[in-house]
PDB file of C-alpha atoms in Angstrom:
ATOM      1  CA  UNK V 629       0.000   0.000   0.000  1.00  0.00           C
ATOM      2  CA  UNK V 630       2.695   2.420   0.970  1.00  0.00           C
ATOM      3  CA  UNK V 631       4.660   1.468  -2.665  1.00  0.00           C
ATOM      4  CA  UNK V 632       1.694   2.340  -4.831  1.00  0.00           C
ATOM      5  CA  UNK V 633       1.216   5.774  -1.998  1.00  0.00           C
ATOM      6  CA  UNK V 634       5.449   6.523  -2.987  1.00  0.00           C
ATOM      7  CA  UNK V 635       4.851   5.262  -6.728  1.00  0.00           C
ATOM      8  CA  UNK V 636       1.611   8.281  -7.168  1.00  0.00           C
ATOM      9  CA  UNK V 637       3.490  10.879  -5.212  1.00  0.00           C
ATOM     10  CA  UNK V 638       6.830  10.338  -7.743  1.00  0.00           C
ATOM     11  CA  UNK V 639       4.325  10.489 -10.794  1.00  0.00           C
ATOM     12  CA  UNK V 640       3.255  13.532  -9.498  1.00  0.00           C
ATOM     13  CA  UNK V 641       5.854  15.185  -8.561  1.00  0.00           C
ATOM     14  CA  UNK V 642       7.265  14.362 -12.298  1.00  0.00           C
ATOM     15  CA  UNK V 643       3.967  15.368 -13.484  1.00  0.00           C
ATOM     16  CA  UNK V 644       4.714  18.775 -12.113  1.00  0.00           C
ATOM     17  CA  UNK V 645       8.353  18.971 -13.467  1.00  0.00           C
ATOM     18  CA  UNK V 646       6.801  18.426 -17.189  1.00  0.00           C
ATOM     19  CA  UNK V 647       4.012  21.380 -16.347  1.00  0.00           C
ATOM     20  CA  UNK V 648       6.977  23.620 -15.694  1.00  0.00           C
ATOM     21  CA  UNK V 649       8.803  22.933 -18.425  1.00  0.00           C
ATOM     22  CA  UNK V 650       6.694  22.562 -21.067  1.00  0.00           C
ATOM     23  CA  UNK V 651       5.515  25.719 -23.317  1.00  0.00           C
ATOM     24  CA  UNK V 652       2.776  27.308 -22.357  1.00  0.00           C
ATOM     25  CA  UNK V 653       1.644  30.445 -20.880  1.00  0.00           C
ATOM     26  CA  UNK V 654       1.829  31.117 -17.119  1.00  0.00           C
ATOM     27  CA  UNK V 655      -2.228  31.362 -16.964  1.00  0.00           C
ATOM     28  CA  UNK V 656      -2.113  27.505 -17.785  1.00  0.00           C
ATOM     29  CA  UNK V 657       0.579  26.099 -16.147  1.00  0.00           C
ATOM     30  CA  UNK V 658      -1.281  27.147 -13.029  1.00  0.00           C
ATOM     31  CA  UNK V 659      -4.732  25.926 -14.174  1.00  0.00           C
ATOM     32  CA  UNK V 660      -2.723  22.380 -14.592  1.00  0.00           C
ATOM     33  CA  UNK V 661      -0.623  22.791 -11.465  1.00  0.00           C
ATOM     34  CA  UNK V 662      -3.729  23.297  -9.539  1.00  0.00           C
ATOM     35  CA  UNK V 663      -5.654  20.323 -11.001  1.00  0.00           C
ATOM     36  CA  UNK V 664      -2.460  18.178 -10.192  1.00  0.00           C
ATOM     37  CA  UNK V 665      -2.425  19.113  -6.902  1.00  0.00           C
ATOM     38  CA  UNK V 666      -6.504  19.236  -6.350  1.00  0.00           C
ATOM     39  CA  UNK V 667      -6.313  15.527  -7.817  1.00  0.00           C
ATOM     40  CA  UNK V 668      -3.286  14.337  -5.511  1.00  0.00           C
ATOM     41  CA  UNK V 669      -5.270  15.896  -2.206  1.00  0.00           C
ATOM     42  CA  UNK V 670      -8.194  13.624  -3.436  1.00  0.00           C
ATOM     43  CA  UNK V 671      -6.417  10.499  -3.635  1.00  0.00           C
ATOM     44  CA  UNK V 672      -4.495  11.189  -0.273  1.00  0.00           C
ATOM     45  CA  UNK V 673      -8.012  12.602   1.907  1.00  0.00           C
ATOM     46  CA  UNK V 674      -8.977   8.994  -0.103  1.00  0.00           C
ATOM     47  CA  UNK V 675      -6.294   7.091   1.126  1.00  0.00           C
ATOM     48  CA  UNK V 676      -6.433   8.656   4.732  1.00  0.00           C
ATOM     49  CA  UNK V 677     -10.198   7.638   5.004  1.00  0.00           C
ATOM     50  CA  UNK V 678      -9.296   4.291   3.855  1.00  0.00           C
ATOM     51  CA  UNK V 679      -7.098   3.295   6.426  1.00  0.00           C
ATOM     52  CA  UNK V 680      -9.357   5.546   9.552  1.00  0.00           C
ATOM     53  CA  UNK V 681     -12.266   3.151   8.542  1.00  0.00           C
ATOM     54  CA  UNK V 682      -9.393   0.062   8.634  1.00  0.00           C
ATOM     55  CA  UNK V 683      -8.682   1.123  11.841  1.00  0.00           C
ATOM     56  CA  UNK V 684     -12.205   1.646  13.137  1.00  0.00           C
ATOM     57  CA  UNK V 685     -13.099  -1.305  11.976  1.00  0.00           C
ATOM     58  CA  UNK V 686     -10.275  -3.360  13.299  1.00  0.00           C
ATOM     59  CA  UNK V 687     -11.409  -1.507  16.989  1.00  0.00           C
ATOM     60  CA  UNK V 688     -14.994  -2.861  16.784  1.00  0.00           C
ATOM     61  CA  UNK V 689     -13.470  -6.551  15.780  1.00  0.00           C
ATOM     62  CA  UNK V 690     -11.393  -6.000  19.316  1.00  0.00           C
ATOM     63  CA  UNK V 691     -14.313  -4.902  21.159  1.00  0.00           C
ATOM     64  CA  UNK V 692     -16.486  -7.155  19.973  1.00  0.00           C
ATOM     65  CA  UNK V 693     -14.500  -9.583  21.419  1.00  0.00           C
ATOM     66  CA  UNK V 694     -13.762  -7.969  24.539  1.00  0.00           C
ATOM     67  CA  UNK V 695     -17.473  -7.916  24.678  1.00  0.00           C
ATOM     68  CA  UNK V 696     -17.670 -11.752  23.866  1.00  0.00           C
ATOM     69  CA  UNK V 697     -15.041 -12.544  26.726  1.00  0.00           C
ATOM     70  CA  UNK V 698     -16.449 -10.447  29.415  1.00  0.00           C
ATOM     71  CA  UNK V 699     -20.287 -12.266  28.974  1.00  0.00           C
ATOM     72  CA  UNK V 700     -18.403 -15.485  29.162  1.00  0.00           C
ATOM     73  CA  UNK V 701     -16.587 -14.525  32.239  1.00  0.00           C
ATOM     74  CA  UNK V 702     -19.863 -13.290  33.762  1.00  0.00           C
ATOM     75  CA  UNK V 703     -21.767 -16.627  32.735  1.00  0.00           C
ATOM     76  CA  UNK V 704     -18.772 -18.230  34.276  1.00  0.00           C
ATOM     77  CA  UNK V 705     -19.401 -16.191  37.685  1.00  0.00           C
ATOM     78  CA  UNK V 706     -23.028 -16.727  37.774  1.00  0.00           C
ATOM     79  CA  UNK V 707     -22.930 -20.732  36.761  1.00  0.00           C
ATOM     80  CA  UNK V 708     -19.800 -21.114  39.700  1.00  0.00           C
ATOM     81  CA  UNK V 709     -22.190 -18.746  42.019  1.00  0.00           C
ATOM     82  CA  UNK V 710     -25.407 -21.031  41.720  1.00  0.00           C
ATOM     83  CA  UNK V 711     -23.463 -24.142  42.378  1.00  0.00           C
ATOM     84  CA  UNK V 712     -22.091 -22.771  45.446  1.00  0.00           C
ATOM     85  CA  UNK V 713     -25.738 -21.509  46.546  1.00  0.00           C
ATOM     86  CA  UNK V 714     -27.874 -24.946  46.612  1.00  0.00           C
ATOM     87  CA  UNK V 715     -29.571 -25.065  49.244  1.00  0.00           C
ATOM     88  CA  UNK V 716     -29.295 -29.027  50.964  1.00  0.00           C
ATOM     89  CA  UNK V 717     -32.534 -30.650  50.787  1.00  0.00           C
ATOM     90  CA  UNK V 718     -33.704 -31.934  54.164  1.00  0.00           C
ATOM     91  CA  UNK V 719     -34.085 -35.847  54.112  1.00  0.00           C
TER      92      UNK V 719
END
């Protein structure tokens, strides 16, 4: 994930090199700079959101079975408690 992340930013930093190079007025070198860079802030927000719902989900899988665990523990309590409270029956 991080190679194809490095591979996008070196295409557009070379994408940039070729806008400043190339022949054309100032007016549209900045239209196309702009457009680089509004396209490259997509793709990272993109990329950032990506891996904040990874990571969100990934905390509900842990709570989930935190959850899980603590019930069982609790079942556990309650069956050990009820076996310790029987009352004898009288012969």
């Amino acid at each position: 994930m991080f190679e194809k992340f490095h591979q996008l930013n070196k295409t557009f930093l070379l994408l940039i090199v070729v806008i400043q190079n190339v022949k054309l007025n100032e007016a549209e070198k900045i239209q196309l700079l702009e457009a680089s860079h509004n396209t490259y802030s997509s793709l990272e927000k993109h990329e950032e959101q990506k891996n904040n719902s990874n990571k969100d989900l990934m905390n509900i899988q842990v709570g989930k079975e935190t959850r899980a665990s603590t019930t069982y523990n609790k079942s556990r309590r309650l069956l050990t408690k009820k076996t310790w409270h029987i009352p004898r029956q009288k012969v």
